[in-house]
Amino acid sequence: MPAAPTAFLLSLPDLPLVRGGVVRRHRAAAWWWSRAGDEPRCPRPNIPSVLLIPALTGGPCAGGPEGWWDPLIGPGRALDPAKYRLIGFNNLGSFYGSSAPGAPGFPRDAKLTVVDQARAIVLGLDALGVRRLDLVAGGSLGGMIALTLAALAPARVARVLALATSVRATPWSAGWNHVARQILRLDPARGLAVARQLAMLTYRAPAGLARRHEAQGVGGYLDHHGEKLHGRFTPACYAAQLDAMDA
């Protein structure tokens, strides 16, 4: 039977960044859900390991009531912790406990890349004692990090499930991110909510947006998601994730 999911912090080695600077006092917020007796830092052999990488504003918790992939994770579901060791890390530079802008040891004006974020995950896996991943899954920015991790450590990654993503950012997506950064700079108090509304327009095809409009009005839909992110993220962390995606 699976034990309850566990959230915890890891202290990791310093991390030199691709575009300059070093993350010191490096830490990562992590999440683990596996069968009873399979614990972080002392993993049992012969349990398939699945790494779940969050998207742009997601945290390390992938399953459970607050999990961003809750419908897929849990007893009897596709990713059953009785069968698989499920692991998550908060992305480097994100808000939910990992080293990020404004935290001690995080270099000022750092420009992140997905390579930095993938290398941070490798350090986290080493700290947990997990040497092989049977599956790495992620969407959007998480999919970019998944692909990068497989390229950096091909001997450790058996399979990749990369959703709604690409091997590089296009000028189209980089342009949207550029506008989002201008919004954050122009209005530090409310810019995050507006930048999120802008992003939500790019996440929906016209038909899906029309269904949202019929249900609650497109303005109400955008306002809801803008306010929701405004209460759980920071502009600096948001900009850091945009930097990583563009790079």
mmCIF file of C-alpha atoms in Angstrom:
data_model
loop_
_atom_site.group_PDB
_atom_site.id
_atom_site.type_symbol
_atom_site.label_atom_id
_atom_site.label_comp_id
_atom_site.label_asym_id
_atom_site.label_seq_id
_atom_site.Cartn_x
_atom_site.Cartn_y
_atom_site.Cartn_z
ATOM 1 C CA MET A 1 0.000 0.000 0.000
ATOM 2 C CA PRO A 2 1.270 3.524 -0.712
ATOM 3 C CA ALA A 3 2.272 5.772 2.128
ATOM 4 C CA ALA A 4 0.977 9.336 2.239
ATOM 5 C CA PRO A 5 2.667 11.835 -0.089
ATOM 6 C CA THR A 6 5.525 13.746 1.521
ATOM 7 C CA ALA A 7 6.715 17.306 0.889
ATOM 8 C CA PHE A 8 10.148 18.408 2.120
ATOM 9 C CA LEU A 9 13.152 20.652 1.426
ATOM 10 C CA LEU A 10 16.555 19.519 0.189
ATOM 11 C CA SER A 11 19.852 21.337 0.693
ATOM 12 C CA LEU A 12 21.870 20.969 -2.513
ATOM 13 C CA PRO A 13 25.370 21.869 -3.761
ATOM 14 C CA ASP A 14 25.961 25.320 -5.238
ATOM 15 C CA LEU A 15 24.796 25.585 -8.840
ATOM 16 C CA PRO A 16 26.703 27.661 -11.450
ATOM 17 C CA LEU A 17 24.255 29.150 -13.954
ATOM 18 C CA VAL A 18 24.699 28.976 -17.714
ATOM 19 C CA ARG A 19 24.381 32.739 -18.225
ATOM 20 C CA GLY A 20 26.413 33.770 -15.194
ATOM 21 C CA GLY A 21 26.160 33.713 -11.443
ATOM 22 C CA VAL A 22 26.052 30.912 -8.901
ATOM 23 C CA VAL A 23 23.110 29.783 -6.792
ATOM 24 C CA ARG A 24 24.492 29.478 -3.294
ATOM 25 C CA ARG A 25 22.699 28.120 -0.222
ATOM 26 C CA HIS A 26 20.897 26.119 -2.884
ATOM 27 C CA ARG A 27 17.709 24.376 -1.857
ATOM 28 C CA ALA A 28 14.895 22.578 -3.624
ATOM 29 C CA ALA A 29 11.316 21.940 -2.570
ATOM 30 C CA ALA A 30 10.548 18.286 -3.276
ATOM 31 C CA TRP A 31 7.623 15.875 -3.216
ATOM 32 C CA TRP A 32 7.596 12.053 -2.931
ATOM 33 C CA TRP A 33 4.803 9.495 -3.056
ATOM 34 C CA SER A 34 5.616 5.803 -3.013
ATOM 35 C CA ARG A 35 4.744 2.567 -1.294
ATOM 36 C CA ALA A 36 5.280 2.207 2.438
ATOM 37 C CA GLY A 37 8.921 1.763 3.368
ATOM 38 C CA ASP A 38 10.245 3.528 0.267
ATOM 39 C CA GLU A 39 11.596 6.763 1.693
ATOM 40 C CA PRO A 40 13.538 9.746 0.355
ATOM 41 C CA ARG A 41 17.313 9.275 0.604
ATOM 42 C CA CYS A 42 16.939 5.505 1.089
ATOM 43 C CA PRO A 43 14.946 4.336 -1.962
ATOM 44 C CA ARG A 44 14.174 0.660 -2.220
ATOM 45 C CA PRO A 45 15.411 -1.210 -5.298
ATOM 46 C CA ASN A 46 13.188 -2.344 -8.170
ATOM 47 C CA ILE A 47 10.539 0.376 -7.814
ATOM 48 C CA PRO A 48 10.037 2.239 -11.123
ATOM 49 C CA SER A 49 10.688 5.953 -10.648
ATOM 50 C CA VAL A 50 8.563 8.640 -12.320
ATOM 51 C CA LEU A 51 9.634 12.280 -12.253
ATOM 52 C CA LEU A 52 6.844 14.842 -12.697
ATOM 53 C CA ILE A 53 7.997 18.333 -13.713
ATOM 54 C CA PRO A 54 5.577 21.249 -13.232
ATOM 55 C CA ALA A 55 4.631 23.813 -15.835
ATOM 56 C CA LEU A 56 5.281 27.559 -15.630
ATOM 57 C CA THR A 57 3.503 28.282 -12.339
ATOM 58 C CA GLY A 58 3.099 24.807 -10.857
ATOM 59 C CA GLY A 59 4.714 23.563 -7.656
ATOM 60 C CA PRO A 60 6.329 20.269 -6.669
ATOM 61 C CA CYS A 61 3.081 18.609 -5.503
ATOM 62 C CA ALA A 62 1.756 16.693 -8.509
ATOM 63 C CA GLY A 63 -0.836 14.455 -6.813
ATOM 64 C CA GLY A 64 -3.354 14.608 -4.008
ATOM 65 C CA PRO A 65 -6.084 17.213 -3.450
ATOM 66 C CA GLU A 66 -3.761 20.122 -4.295
ATOM 67 C CA GLY A 67 -1.872 18.299 -7.049
ATOM 68 C CA TRP A 68 -1.696 19.743 -10.533
ATOM 69 C CA TRP A 69 -2.102 16.256 -12.055
ATOM 70 C CA ASP A 70 -4.487 14.917 -9.411
ATOM 71 C CA PRO A 71 -6.814 13.097 -11.888
ATOM 72 C CA LEU A 72 -3.875 10.944 -13.053
ATOM 73 C CA ILE A 73 -2.206 10.226 -9.719
ATOM 74 C CA GLY A 74 -3.289 8.045 -6.820
ATOM 75 C CA PRO A 75 -4.363 4.503 -5.950
ATOM 76 C CA GLY A 76 -5.927 2.787 -8.955
ATOM 77 C CA ARG A 77 -5.044 5.616 -11.343
ATOM 78 C CA ALA A 78 -2.552 5.762 -14.201
ATOM 79 C CA LEU A 79 0.281 6.780 -11.877
ATOM 80 C CA ASP A 80 -0.361 4.609 -8.851
ATOM 81 C CA PRO A 81 2.078 5.125 -5.943
ATOM 82 C CA ALA A 82 1.666 1.450 -5.093
ATOM 83 C CA LYS A 83 3.375 0.671 -8.415
ATOM 84 C CA TYR A 84 5.600 3.686 -9.032
ATOM 85 C CA ARG A 85 7.848 5.987 -7.053
ATOM 86 C CA LEU A 86 6.506 9.455 -7.869
ATOM 87 C CA ILE A 87 8.896 12.393 -7.476
ATOM 88 C CA GLY A 88 8.450 16.116 -7.996
ATOM 89 C CA PHE A 89 10.695 19.167 -7.626
ATOM 90 C CA ASN A 90 9.740 22.784 -7.643
ATOM 91 C CA ASN A 91 11.428 24.429 -10.616
ATOM 92 C CA LEU A 92 14.537 26.458 -9.881
ATOM 93 C CA GLY A 93 13.525 30.120 -9.683
ATOM 94 C CA SER A 94 9.880 29.332 -8.910
ATOM 95 C CA PHE A 95 7.903 30.436 -5.882
ATOM 96 C CA TYR A 96 7.195 27.326 -3.842
ATOM 97 C CA GLY A 97 10.311 26.902 -1.730
ATOM 98 C CA SER A 98 13.194 26.300 -4.139
ATOM 99 C CA SER A 99 15.987 28.830 -4.597
ATOM 100 C CA ALA A 100 14.445 31.795 -6.402
ATOM 101 C CA PRO A 101 14.751 35.560 -6.923
ATOM 102 C CA GLY A 102 14.898 37.342 -3.597
ATOM 103 C CA ALA A 103 15.978 34.256 -1.637
ATOM 104 C CA PRO A 104 19.352 34.190 0.161
ATOM 105 C CA GLY A 105 22.101 32.997 -2.153
ATOM 106 C CA PHE A 106 20.196 33.554 -5.399
ATOM 107 C CA PRO A 107 22.247 35.835 -7.673
ATOM 108 C CA ARG A 108 20.718 39.209 -8.349
ATOM 109 C CA ASP A 109 19.635 39.757 -11.971
ATOM 110 C CA ALA A 110 20.212 36.079 -12.800
ATOM 111 C CA LYS A 111 18.833 34.927 -16.154
ATOM 112 C CA LEU A 112 17.746 31.307 -15.900
ATOM 113 C CA THR A 113 17.705 28.658 -18.612
ATOM 114 C CA VAL A 114 16.035 25.260 -18.749
ATOM 115 C CA VAL A 115 19.542 23.780 -18.585
ATOM 116 C CA ASP A 116 19.938 25.344 -15.133
ATOM 117 C CA GLN A 117 16.577 23.944 -14.088
ATOM 118 C CA ALA A 118 17.419 20.468 -15.394
ATOM 119 C CA ARG A 119 20.801 20.509 -13.641
ATOM 120 C CA ALA A 120 19.066 21.475 -10.390
ATOM 121 C CA ILE A 121 16.848 18.405 -10.772
ATOM 122 C CA VAL A 122 19.893 16.173 -11.290
ATOM 123 C CA LEU A 123 21.339 17.496 -8.024
ATOM 124 C CA GLY A 124 18.012 16.781 -6.319
ATOM 125 C CA LEU A 125 17.875 13.229 -7.653
ATOM 126 C CA ASP A 126 21.444 12.620 -6.485
ATOM 127 C CA ALA A 127 20.505 13.857 -3.009
ATOM 128 C CA LEU A 128 17.572 11.429 -2.932
ATOM 129 C CA GLY A 129 19.653 8.512 -4.164
ATOM 130 C CA VAL A 130 17.569 8.019 -7.324
ATOM 131 C CA ARG A 131 19.883 7.048 -10.194
ATOM 132 C CA ARG A 132 17.412 5.998 -12.883
ATOM 133 C CA LEU A 133 14.100 7.406 -14.080
ATOM 134 C CA ASP A 134 11.711 5.107 -15.905
ATOM 135 C CA LEU A 135 9.650 8.114 -16.986
ATOM 136 C CA VAL A 136 10.079 11.888 -16.965
ATOM 137 C CA ALA A 137 6.830 13.770 -17.631
ATOM 138 C CA GLY A 138 6.024 17.448 -17.906
ATOM 139 C CA GLY A 139 4.009 19.985 -19.846
ATOM 140 C CA SER A 140 4.775 23.440 -21.228
ATOM 141 C CA LEU A 141 7.943 24.674 -19.483
ATOM 142 C CA GLY A 142 7.992 21.360 -17.625
ATOM 143 C CA GLY A 143 8.115 19.568 -20.967
ATOM 144 C CA MET A 144 11.076 21.692 -22.041
ATOM 145 C CA ILE A 145 12.872 20.800 -18.822
ATOM 146 C CA ALA A 146 12.018 17.108 -19.319
ATOM 147 C CA LEU A 147 13.542 17.098 -22.800
ATOM 148 C CA THR A 148 16.609 18.943 -21.540
ATOM 149 C CA LEU A 149 17.057 16.540 -18.644
ATOM 150 C CA ALA A 150 16.971 13.587 -21.039
ATOM 151 C CA ALA A 151 19.590 15.276 -23.238
ATOM 152 C CA LEU A 152 21.851 16.068 -20.268
ATOM 153 C CA ALA A 153 21.580 12.661 -18.619
ATOM 154 C CA PRO A 154 20.455 10.151 -21.284
ATOM 155 C CA ALA A 155 21.711 7.148 -19.317
ATOM 156 C CA ARG A 156 19.395 8.049 -16.430
ATOM 157 C CA VAL A 157 16.175 8.615 -18.395
ATOM 158 C CA ALA A 158 14.346 5.722 -20.039
ATOM 159 C CA ARG A 159 11.270 7.561 -21.383
ATOM 160 C CA VAL A 160 9.991 11.112 -21.769
ATOM 161 C CA LEU A 161 6.378 12.280 -21.870
ATOM 162 C CA ALA A 162 6.540 15.910 -23.024
ATOM 163 C CA LEU A 163 3.158 17.602 -23.488
ATOM 164 C CA ALA A 164 2.173 20.969 -24.983
ATOM 165 C CA THR A 165 5.812 21.926 -25.430
ATOM 166 C CA SER A 166 8.682 22.214 -27.903
ATOM 167 C CA VAL A 167 12.447 21.868 -28.095
ATOM 168 C CA ARG A 168 12.808 25.641 -28.285
ATOM 169 C CA ALA A 169 10.764 28.777 -27.821
ATOM 170 C CA THR A 170 9.486 30.343 -31.028
ATOM 171 C CA PRO A 171 9.590 34.092 -31.729
ATOM 172 C CA TRP A 172 5.805 34.024 -31.301
ATOM 173 C CA SER A 173 5.981 32.707 -27.719
ATOM 174 C CA ALA A 174 9.016 34.854 -26.873
ATOM 175 C CA GLY A 175 7.058 37.876 -28.071
ATOM 176 C CA TRP A 176 4.178 37.153 -25.724
ATOM 177 C CA ASN A 177 6.657 36.716 -22.876
ATOM 178 C CA HIS A 178 8.315 40.029 -23.744
ATOM 179 C CA VAL A 179 4.965 41.808 -23.446
ATOM 180 C CA ALA A 180 4.304 40.057 -20.129
ATOM 181 C CA ARG A 181 7.614 41.364 -18.753
ATOM 182 C CA GLN A 182 6.683 44.919 -19.751
ATOM 183 C CA ILE A 183 3.402 44.546 -17.875
ATOM 184 C CA LEU A 184 5.252 43.352 -14.755
ATOM 185 C CA ARG A 185 7.595 46.357 -14.901
ATOM 186 C CA LEU A 186 4.881 48.930 -15.548
ATOM 187 C CA ASP A 187 2.642 47.835 -12.688
ATOM 188 C CA PRO A 188 4.470 45.865 -9.951
ATOM 189 C CA ALA A 189 1.301 45.763 -7.819
ATOM 190 C CA ARG A 190 -1.180 44.402 -10.372
ATOM 191 C CA GLY A 191 1.048 43.383 -13.253
ATOM 192 C CA LEU A 192 1.220 39.712 -12.337
ATOM 193 C CA ALA A 193 -2.548 39.276 -12.593
ATOM 194 C CA VAL A 194 -2.641 41.046 -15.972
ATOM 195 C CA ALA A 195 0.361 39.108 -17.300
ATOM 196 C CA ARG A 196 -1.404 35.892 -16.336
ATOM 197 C CA GLN A 197 -4.535 36.984 -18.202
ATOM 198 C CA LEU A 198 -2.412 37.601 -21.279
ATOM 199 C CA ALA A 199 -0.882 34.142 -20.963
ATOM 200 C CA MET A 200 -4.275 32.469 -20.540
ATOM 201 C CA LEU A 201 -5.306 33.797 -23.951
ATOM 202 C CA THR A 202 -2.391 31.917 -25.500
ATOM 203 C CA TYR A 203 -3.271 28.666 -23.686
ATOM 204 C CA ARG A 204 -6.727 28.356 -25.255
ATOM 205 C CA ALA A 205 -7.665 27.707 -28.858
ATOM 206 C CA PRO A 206 -10.583 29.820 -30.143
ATOM 207 C CA ALA A 207 -13.139 27.024 -29.698
ATOM 208 C CA GLY A 208 -12.088 26.377 -26.095
ATOM 209 C CA LEU A 209 -12.134 30.074 -25.283
ATOM 210 C CA ALA A 210 -15.622 30.325 -26.756
ATOM 211 C CA ARG A 211 -16.830 27.595 -24.401
ATOM 212 C CA ARG A 212 -15.342 29.477 -21.463
ATOM 213 C CA HIS A 213 -17.105 32.634 -22.638
ATOM 214 C CA GLU A 214 -20.436 30.839 -22.788
ATOM 215 C CA ALA A 215 -19.950 29.484 -19.259
ATOM 216 C CA GLN A 216 -18.782 32.604 -17.413
ATOM 217 C CA GLY A 217 -17.832 35.309 -19.893
ATOM 218 C CA VAL A 218 -14.270 35.521 -21.156
ATOM 219 C CA GLY A 219 -13.568 38.525 -18.951
ATOM 220 C CA GLY A 220 -14.665 36.688 -15.827
ATOM 221 C CA TYR A 221 -12.577 33.680 -16.820
ATOM 222 C CA LEU A 222 -9.456 35.818 -17.288
ATOM 223 C CA ASP A 223 -10.060 37.808 -14.097
ATOM 224 C CA HIS A 224 -10.409 34.591 -12.104
ATOM 225 C CA HIS A 225 -7.080 33.179 -13.280
ATOM 226 C CA GLY A 226 -5.297 36.503 -12.910
ATOM 227 C CA GLU A 227 -6.428 36.884 -9.305
ATOM 228 C CA LYS A 228 -5.683 33.249 -8.549
ATOM 229 C CA LEU A 229 -2.043 33.600 -9.598
ATOM 230 C CA HIS A 230 -1.709 37.017 -7.952
ATOM 231 C CA GLY A 231 -2.325 35.350 -4.592
ATOM 232 C CA ARG A 232 0.194 32.529 -4.960
ATOM 233 C CA PHE A 233 3.178 33.731 -7.019
ATOM 234 C CA THR A 234 5.515 36.720 -7.340
ATOM 235 C CA PRO A 235 6.393 38.897 -10.359
ATOM 236 C CA ALA A 236 10.128 38.136 -10.011
ATOM 237 C CA CYS A 237 9.559 34.374 -9.989
ATOM 238 C CA TYR A 238 7.198 34.655 -12.946
ATOM 239 C CA ALA A 239 9.769 36.616 -14.934
ATOM 240 C CA ALA A 240 12.443 34.036 -14.050
ATOM 241 C CA GLN A 241 10.305 31.239 -15.517
ATOM 242 C CA LEU A 242 9.713 33.288 -18.675
ATOM 243 C CA ASP A 243 13.480 33.763 -18.978
ATOM 244 C CA ALA A 244 14.028 30.011 -18.760
ATOM 245 C CA MET A 245 11.379 29.308 -21.388
ATOM 246 C CA ASP A 246 12.757 31.887 -23.811
ATOM 247 C CA ALA A 247 16.301 30.549 -23.420
#
